[in-house]
Short mmCIF file of C-alpha atoms in Angstrom, two decimals:
data_model
loop_
_atom_site.label_atom_id
_atom_site.label_comp_id
_atom_site.label_asym_id
_atom_site.label_seq_id
_atom_site.Cartn_x
_atom_site.Cartn_y
_atom_site.Cartn_z
CA LYS A 1 -1.39 -11.52 21.52
CA VAL A 2 -4.49 -12.80 23.29
CA ALA A 3 -2.96 -15.97 24.83
CA ASP A 4 -4.92 -19.32 24.31
CA VAL A 5 -7.69 -20.38 26.71
CA VAL A 6 -7.43 -16.33 28.02
CA VAL A 7 -10.93 -15.46 29.61
CA VAL A 8 -11.19 -11.36 29.07
CA ASN A 9 -14.79 -9.91 30.44
CA VAL A 10 -14.90 -6.16 30.08
CA SER A 11 -18.17 -4.18 31.15
CA GLY A 12 -17.30 -1.01 29.15
CA ASP A 13 -15.71 -1.01 25.52
CA ALA A 14 -12.23 -2.84 24.86
CA GLY A 15 -9.32 -2.67 22.49
CA LEU A 16 -6.08 -4.38 21.37
CA LYS A 17 -4.11 -2.88 18.90
CA ALA A 18 -1.06 -3.86 17.37
CA LEU A 19 0.72 -0.86 15.55
CA SER A 20 4.24 -0.64 13.67
CA GLU A 21 4.52 3.15 12.80
CA GLY A 22 8.37 4.84 11.80
CA ARG A 23 9.26 7.57 9.44
CA SER A 24 12.56 6.50 7.35
CA ARG A 25 14.57 9.87 5.74
CA VAL A 26 18.08 8.42 3.96
CA ARG A 27 19.91 11.12 2.43
CA ALA A 28 23.18 11.73 0.21
CA GLN A 29 24.73 14.10 -1.03
CA GLY A 30 28.52 14.28 -3.61
CA ALA A 31 29.87 16.87 -5.61
CA SER A 32 33.20 16.43 -7.54
CA GLY A 33 35.10 19.23 -9.45
CA GLY A 34 38.21 19.31 -11.27
CA ILE A 35 40.19 21.34 -14.09
CA VAL A 36 40.68 18.36 -16.42
CA ALA A 37 38.17 15.98 -15.34
CA GLY A 38 35.02 15.16 -12.39
CA VAL A 39 33.57 12.30 -11.47
CA ASN A 40 30.72 12.04 -9.34
CA ALA A 41 28.43 9.21 -7.98
CA ALA A 42 25.66 9.57 -4.99
CA VAL A 43 23.79 6.28 -4.70
CA VAL A 44 21.35 5.74 -1.74
CA THR A 45 19.55 2.21 -1.00
CA ALA A 46 16.85 2.66 2.11
CA GLU A 47 14.79 -0.29 3.30
CA ASP A 48 11.79 -0.52 5.48
CA ASN A 49 10.64 -3.40 7.14
CA SER A 50 7.16 -2.61 9.24
CA SER A 51 5.22 -5.94 10.72
CA ALA A 52 1.77 -5.49 12.76
CA SER A 53 0.16 -8.48 14.30
CA THR A 54 -3.13 -9.25 16.54
CA VAL A 55 -3.91 -12.95 17.66
CA ILE A 56 -6.68 -13.88 19.14
CA GLY A 57 -5.56 -17.24 20.68
CA GLN A 58 -7.05 -20.99 20.46
CA GLY A 59 -9.50 -20.87 23.05
CA ALA A 60 -9.52 -17.41 23.73
CA ASP A 61 -13.06 -15.55 25.12
CA LEU A 62 -13.22 -11.86 24.93
CA ARG A 63 -16.74 -9.90 25.92
CA ALA A 64 -16.97 -6.34 25.46
CA ALA A 65 -20.05 -3.67 24.75
CA GLU A 66 -17.88 -1.94 22.17
CA LEU A 67 -14.83 -4.33 20.79
CA THR A 68 -11.86 -3.28 18.60
CA LEU A 69 -9.57 -5.33 17.77
CA SER A 70 -6.92 -3.89 14.90
CA ALA A 71 -3.44 -4.57 13.15
CA LEU A 72 -2.09 -1.43 12.25
CA ALA A 73 1.16 -0.81 9.55
CA ARG A 74 1.69 2.82 8.80
CA PRO A 75 4.90 2.56 7.07
CA GLN A 76 6.99 6.40 5.83
CA LEU A 77 10.20 5.78 3.84
CA SER A 78 12.54 8.50 1.93
CA ALA A 79 15.70 8.53 0.01
CA GLU A 80 17.10 11.56 -1.66
CA GLY A 81 19.95 12.61 -3.56
CA LEU A 82 21.82 15.18 -5.07
CA GLY A 83 24.77 14.68 -7.63
CA VAL A 84 26.97 17.66 -8.73
CA ALA A 85 29.89 16.76 -11.26
CA LEU A 86 32.00 19.46 -13.00
CA GLY A 87 35.23 19.11 -14.83
CA GLY A 88 36.83 20.50 -17.70
CA TYR A 89 37.56 18.37 -20.71
CA LEU A 90 35.27 15.63 -19.02
CA ALA A 91 32.25 15.42 -16.53
CA MET A 92 30.54 12.69 -15.65
CA GLY A 93 27.46 11.78 -12.84
CA GLY A 94 25.65 9.69 -11.32
CA THR A 95 22.56 9.44 -8.99
CA VAL A 96 20.92 5.97 -7.49
CA LEU A 97 18.51 6.44 -5.59
CA LYS A 98 16.49 3.11 -4.15
CA ALA A 99 13.57 3.26 -1.65
CA ASN A 100 12.27 -0.23 -0.64
CA ALA A 101 9.49 -0.72 1.58
CA ASN A 102 7.99 -4.32 2.83
CA SER A 103 4.99 -4.24 5.69
CA SER A 104 2.91 -6.56 6.68
CA ALA A 105 -0.74 -6.08 8.57
CA ALA A 106 -2.21 -9.62 10.36
CA LEU A 107 -5.42 -9.94 12.53
CA ASP A 108 -6.20 -13.99 13.19
CA VAL A 109 -8.77 -15.37 15.13
CA GLN A 110 -7.78 -18.85 15.74
CA ASN A 111 -9.49 -21.73 16.94
CA ASP A 112 -12.63 -22.09 18.98
CA ALA A 113 -11.33 -18.76 19.93
CA GLN A 114 -14.93 -16.65 21.08
CA LEU A 115 -15.48 -13.05 20.88
CA ARG A 116 -19.03 -11.31 22.20
CA ALA A 117 -19.81 -8.05 22.01
CA ASN A 118 -22.75 -5.34 21.56
CA SER A 119 -20.35 -4.19 18.07
CA ALA A 120 -17.47 -5.00 17.27
CA THR A 121 -14.45 -4.01 14.76
CA LEU A 122 -12.30 -6.50 13.45
CA ARG A 123 -9.31 -4.23 11.24
CA ALA A 124 -5.97 -5.70 9.56
CA ALA A 125 -4.57 -2.83 7.48
CA VAL A 126 -0.73 -1.05 6.48
CA GLU A 127 -2.30 2.39 5.95
CA ARG A 128 -0.70 6.13 5.17
CA ASN A 129 1.85 7.83 8.02
CA GLY A 130 -0.25 11.25 7.78
CA ASN A 131 -0.12 12.72 4.40
CA ASN A 132 3.11 12.03 3.22
CA PRO A 133 4.22 9.34 0.85
CA SER A 134 4.51 5.77 1.60
CA VAL A 135 8.15 5.42 -0.10
CA SER A 136 9.16 8.01 -2.25
CA ALA A 137 12.69 8.46 -4.46
CA SER A 138 13.79 11.80 -5.63
CA GLY A 139 17.14 12.31 -7.39
CA VAL A 140 18.91 15.81 -8.94
CA GLY A 141 22.22 15.60 -10.84
CA VAL A 142 23.35 18.47 -12.28
CA VAL A 143 26.84 18.08 -14.87
CA GLY A 144 29.32 20.67 -16.51
CA GLY A 145 31.92 21.34 -18.21
CA PHE A 146 33.54 22.27 -22.09
CA GLY A 147 34.35 18.66 -23.40
CA LEU A 148 32.33 15.77 -22.71
CA SER A 149 29.58 15.68 -19.91
CA ALA A 150 27.10 12.76 -18.95
CA ASN A 151 24.36 12.77 -16.43
CA ALA A 152 22.12 10.06 -15.30
CA VAL A 153 19.91 9.70 -12.67
CA LEU A 154 17.65 7.06 -11.25
CA ALA A 155 15.17 7.32 -9.02
CA GLU A 156 13.20 3.96 -7.87
CA ALA A 157 10.07 3.57 -5.22
CA ASN A 158 9.01 0.64 -4.45
CA ASN A 159 5.90 -0.61 -1.42
CA ASN A 160 5.35 -4.08 -0.83
CA THR A 161 2.32 -5.05 1.24
CA THR A 162 0.07 -7.47 2.66
CA SER A 163 -3.23 -7.20 4.76
CA LEU A 164 -4.49 -10.05 5.63
CA LEU A 165 -7.65 -10.56 8.33
CA ARG A 166 -8.73 -14.18 8.87
CA THR A 167 -10.64 -15.87 11.19
CA ALA A 168 -10.42 -19.56 11.77
CA ALA A 169 -13.87 -22.35 10.88
CA SER A 170 -14.35 -22.80 14.56
CA SER A 171 -14.37 -19.77 16.46
CA ARG A 172 -17.31 -17.38 17.26
CA LEU A 173 -18.64 -14.21 16.68
CA ILE A 174 -21.71 -13.72 19.02
CA GLY A 175 -23.54 -11.12 18.82
CA ILE A 176 -25.06 -9.82 22.29
CA GLY A 177 -27.68 -6.83 23.44
CA ARG A 178 -29.89 -5.96 20.25
CA GLN A 179 -28.61 -6.42 16.74
CA ALA A 180 -25.32 -6.03 17.49
CA ASP A 181 -22.85 -4.78 14.47
CA TRP A 182 -20.04 -6.70 12.74
CA ASN A 183 -17.26 -5.18 10.80
CA LEU A 184 -14.45 -7.19 9.57
CA VAL A 185 -12.38 -5.71 7.63
CA ALA A 186 -8.70 -5.76 5.75
CA ASN A 187 -7.54 -2.48 4.10
CA THR A 188 -4.75 -1.21 2.13
CA SER A 189 -3.77 2.56 1.24
CA SER A 190 -0.57 3.41 0.08
CA ARG A 191 1.33 5.85 -2.12
CA GLN A 192 4.54 5.64 -4.02
CA TYR A 193 6.01 9.08 -5.38
CA ALA A 194 9.17 8.42 -7.50
CA SER A 195 11.24 12.03 -9.52
CA THR A 196 13.73 12.56 -10.92
CA THR A 197 15.88 15.76 -12.23
CA GLY A 198 18.66 16.40 -14.42
CA VAL A 199 20.86 19.09 -15.72
CA THR A 200 23.98 18.43 -18.00
CA LEU A 201 25.77 20.75 -19.87
CA GLY A 202 29.10 20.43 -22.34
CA PHE A 203 30.03 20.53 -25.76
CA LEU A 204 29.25 16.97 -26.14
CA SER A 205 26.38 16.12 -23.10
CA LEU A 206 24.43 13.02 -22.47
CA GLY A 207 22.07 12.46 -20.79
CA ALA A 208 19.43 9.85 -19.22
CA HIS A 209 16.80 10.30 -15.97
CA VAL A 210 14.48 7.44 -15.01
CA SER A 211 12.25 7.57 -12.53
CA ASN A 212 9.76 4.46 -11.25
CA ALA A 213 6.71 4.27 -8.65
CA PHE A 214 5.98 0.58 -7.92
CA SER A 215 3.37 -1.52 -5.90
CA ASP A 216 2.35 -4.91 -5.53
CA SER A 217 -0.01 -5.38 -2.80
CA SER A 218 -2.15 -8.15 -1.02
CA THR A 219 -5.08 -7.23 0.78
CA ARG A 220 -7.68 -10.12 1.83
CA ALA A 221 -10.18 -10.71 4.33
CA GLU A 222 -10.93 -14.47 4.68
CA VAL A 223 -13.59 -15.24 7.29
CA ASN A 224 -14.56 -18.45 8.58
CA SER A 225 -16.01 -17.53 12.05
CA GLN A 226 -19.64 -18.68 12.78
CA PHE A 227 -21.60 -16.24 13.87
CA GLY A 228 -24.20 -16.08 16.52
CA GLY A 229 -26.70 -13.62 18.63
CA SER A 230 -29.07 -10.83 18.35
CA LEU A 231 -27.28 -9.36 14.71
CA GLY A 232 -28.12 -5.73 12.82
CA THR A 233 -25.36 -5.70 10.01
CA VAL A 234 -22.69 -8.16 9.24
CA ARG A 235 -19.83 -6.64 6.77
CA VAL A 236 -17.03 -8.30 5.49
CA ALA A 237 -14.59 -6.16 3.83
CA ALA A 238 -11.27 -5.77 1.51
CA THR A 239 -10.21 -2.32 0.27
CA ALA A 240 -7.53 -1.13 -1.00
CA ASN A 241 -6.52 2.44 -2.62
CA ILE A 242 -3.54 2.78 -4.16
CA ASP A 243 -1.69 6.07 -5.40
CA SER A 244 1.02 6.02 -7.98
CA GLU A 245 3.17 8.96 -9.05
CA ALA A 246 6.47 8.86 -11.18
CA SER A 247 8.37 12.39 -12.81
CA ALA A 248 11.25 12.81 -14.73
CA THR A 249 12.50 15.85 -15.98
CA ALA A 250 16.11 16.26 -18.45
CA GLY A 251 17.62 19.49 -19.11
CA GLN A 252 20.55 19.38 -21.68
CA GLY A 253 22.84 22.06 -23.29
CA GLY A 254 25.86 21.90 -25.50
CA VAL A 255 27.11 21.94 -29.41
CA VAL A 256 25.88 18.31 -29.66
CA SER A 257 22.79 17.03 -27.15
CA GLY A 258 21.07 14.27 -26.35
CA ASN A 259 18.93 13.44 -23.45
CA ALA A 260 15.83 10.74 -22.20
CA ALA A 261 13.29 10.94 -19.87
CA ALA A 262 11.25 7.89 -18.67
CA ALA A 263 8.92 7.67 -15.50
CA SER A 264 7.29 4.41 -15.10
CA THR A 265 4.33 3.57 -12.69
CA ARG A 266 3.15 -0.16 -11.72
CA ASP A 267 0.20 -1.26 -9.38
CA ASP A 268 -0.18 -5.01 -9.21
CA GLY A 269 -2.12 -6.15 -6.87
CA GLU A 270 -4.88 -8.41 -5.19
CA THR A 271 -7.79 -7.71 -3.42
CA VAL A 272 -9.94 -10.59 -2.08
CA ALA A 273 -12.98 -11.22 0.32
CA GLU A 274 -13.93 -14.50 1.02
CA TRP A 275 -16.54 -15.65 3.33
CA LEU A 276 -18.29 -18.94 4.97
CA ALA A 277 -21.46 -17.11 6.34
CA ARG A 278 -22.98 -20.03 8.69
CA GLY A 279 -24.35 -19.89 12.50
CA ILE A 280 -23.22 -22.18 15.09
CA GLY A 281 -23.32 -25.48 14.79
CA GLY A 282 -24.50 -25.78 11.45
CA ALA A 283 -27.61 -23.20 12.05
CA ALA A 284 -28.31 -19.87 9.53
CA LEU A 285 -26.16 -17.23 10.18
CA GLU A 286 -29.35 -14.92 11.24
CA ALA A 287 -28.94 -10.63 10.71
CA GLU A 288 -30.87 -7.75 9.49
CA ARG A 289 -28.11 -7.56 6.61
CA ALA A 290 -25.29 -8.75 5.65
CA GLU A 291 -22.35 -7.01 3.16
CA LEU A 292 -19.98 -8.89 1.37
CA ASP A 293 -17.52 -6.38 -0.55
CA ALA A 294 -13.95 -5.93 -2.31
CA LEU A 295 -12.76 -3.14 -3.51
CA HIS A 296 -9.41 -1.64 -5.39
CA THR A 297 -8.76 1.95 -6.69
CA SER A 298 -5.77 2.23 -8.73
CA ARG A 299 -4.82 5.63 -9.16
CA VAL A 300 -1.76 6.20 -11.44
CA ASN A 301 0.14 8.91 -13.36
CA SER A 302 3.67 9.98 -14.45
CA PHE A 303 5.55 13.09 -16.04
CA VAL A 304 7.84 13.46 -18.40
CA SER A 305 9.66 16.63 -19.25
CA THR A 306 12.25 17.48 -21.61
CA LEU A 307 14.57 20.70 -22.72
CA ASN A 308 17.14 19.96 -25.04
CA ALA A 309 19.05 23.70 -26.61
CA ALA A 310 21.90 22.80 -28.80
CA LEU A 311 22.77 23.52 -32.43
CA VAL A 312 22.21 19.75 -33.19
CA GLY A 313 19.95 18.07 -30.37
CA ALA A 314 17.80 15.17 -30.02
CA SER A 315 15.61 14.45 -26.97
CA GLY A 316 13.08 11.58 -26.40
CA ALA A 317 10.71 11.22 -23.75
CA PHE A 318 8.77 8.21 -22.42
CA ALA A 319 5.28 7.86 -19.86
CA ASN A 320 4.17 4.24 -18.71
CA ASN A 321 1.48 3.95 -16.31
CA ARG A 322 0.52 -0.24 -15.79
CA VAL A 323 -2.42 -1.79 -13.42
CA ASN A 324 -3.04 -5.29 -12.90
CA ALA A 325 -5.55 -5.66 -10.04
CA ARG A 326 -7.57 -8.84 -9.37
CA VAL A 327 -10.27 -8.08 -7.36
CA ARG A 328 -12.98 -10.91 -5.79
CA SER A 329 -15.27 -11.21 -3.25
CA GLU A 330 -16.73 -14.60 -3.20
CA LEU A 331 -19.40 -16.11 -0.50
CA LEU A 332 -18.01 -19.85 -0.20
CA SER A 333 -19.88 -22.80 -0.67
CA SER A 334 -21.55 -24.17 2.31
CA SER A 335 -22.79 -20.89 3.54
CA ASN A 336 -26.06 -20.44 5.35
CA LEU A 337 -27.47 -17.25 5.65
CA GLU A 338 -30.64 -15.52 6.43
CA VAL A 339 -31.03 -11.43 6.05
CA ALA A 340 -33.46 -9.14 5.37
CA ASP A 341 -31.16 -7.33 3.27
CA TYR A 342 -27.84 -8.27 0.80
CA ALA A 343 -24.89 -6.83 -0.65
CA GLN A 344 -22.05 -8.15 -2.35
CA ASN A 345 -19.60 -6.14 -4.70
CA ALA A 346 -16.34 -6.65 -6.68
CA LEU A 347 -15.40 -3.50 -8.15
CA GLY A 348 -12.22 -2.13 -9.69
CA ASN A 349 -11.27 1.37 -10.21
CA PHE A 350 -8.60 3.45 -12.45
CA ILE A 351 -7.77 6.79 -12.03
CA LYS A 352 -5.65 8.62 -14.65
CA PRO A 353 -5.67 12.36 -13.85
CA SER A 354 -4.71 15.11 -16.24
CA ALA A 355 -1.35 15.47 -16.91
CA SER A 356 -1.69 18.91 -18.48
CA GLY A 357 -0.21 21.02 -15.38
CA PHE A 358 3.11 19.33 -15.49
#
């Protein structure tokens, strides 16, 4: 945080970054066996609460050639479980994995703060930590016996994210030098992955295997500052890239056998860019170019596979992908803008790749 009424004057480049970055992995294994019966349960619950915040206090004054302000959260959470149960007349196993991540990134420019720069980037983002999933849950269950065998595996990855860039109405962003570029962005980039694999063998075998990969995101850029000085391109944007994948595999064998596999994904998100565009003291904001963008891209996929080798057998498979994305870019009322070139977009992309390779 830059405290209230602090003055910082840097002749070169200046940056201020709040970063929350971590990798958490929780793993459980359970096994049981018996001549008559074997019963086993493996349960894992993992949780991550990442938060990053950058605040420019009231009346603060920052000046630099190139100014970079950011608040970044990069969660990486995984839950893994293996359960094995072997018994004679009775074998029962349960494997439950739940990974819950709650991440937030906020950049707040408060009342009467002043930022001056030849070029500036203000960014609040929840993003991936490398190429690994942001949140993942993977479970394997194996159950076997010569009597009754029952097996259930549940894996659930939940990712809740909030990215917020906000500037107050009395704050001032001023370009110095010649045609300064200002880039103000809120961004979310995440991947959720869940997988289950279950094998059940017995005279009478029953299995249920469920995987869920869910995302709830809020990505908002709320810019109300007064702009002044020499301005080139001013861009206000909110962007989200959400990738969710779930897979469930079930294998059964016996005289009488029944199994089911279900995999579901969900992307429930809002991506909003709001801009009260104006100059200082009620004048027009004058720039070469202005851009206002809201973009939400959702990539979802679910895979299910069931194999049943029995004299009497039944199998069921269910795959579901759901997207509820609300995308909005709004140039707010009372804006006063004079530019040579203006572009405004609000776009939602839905991508469902082929599942034939599973």
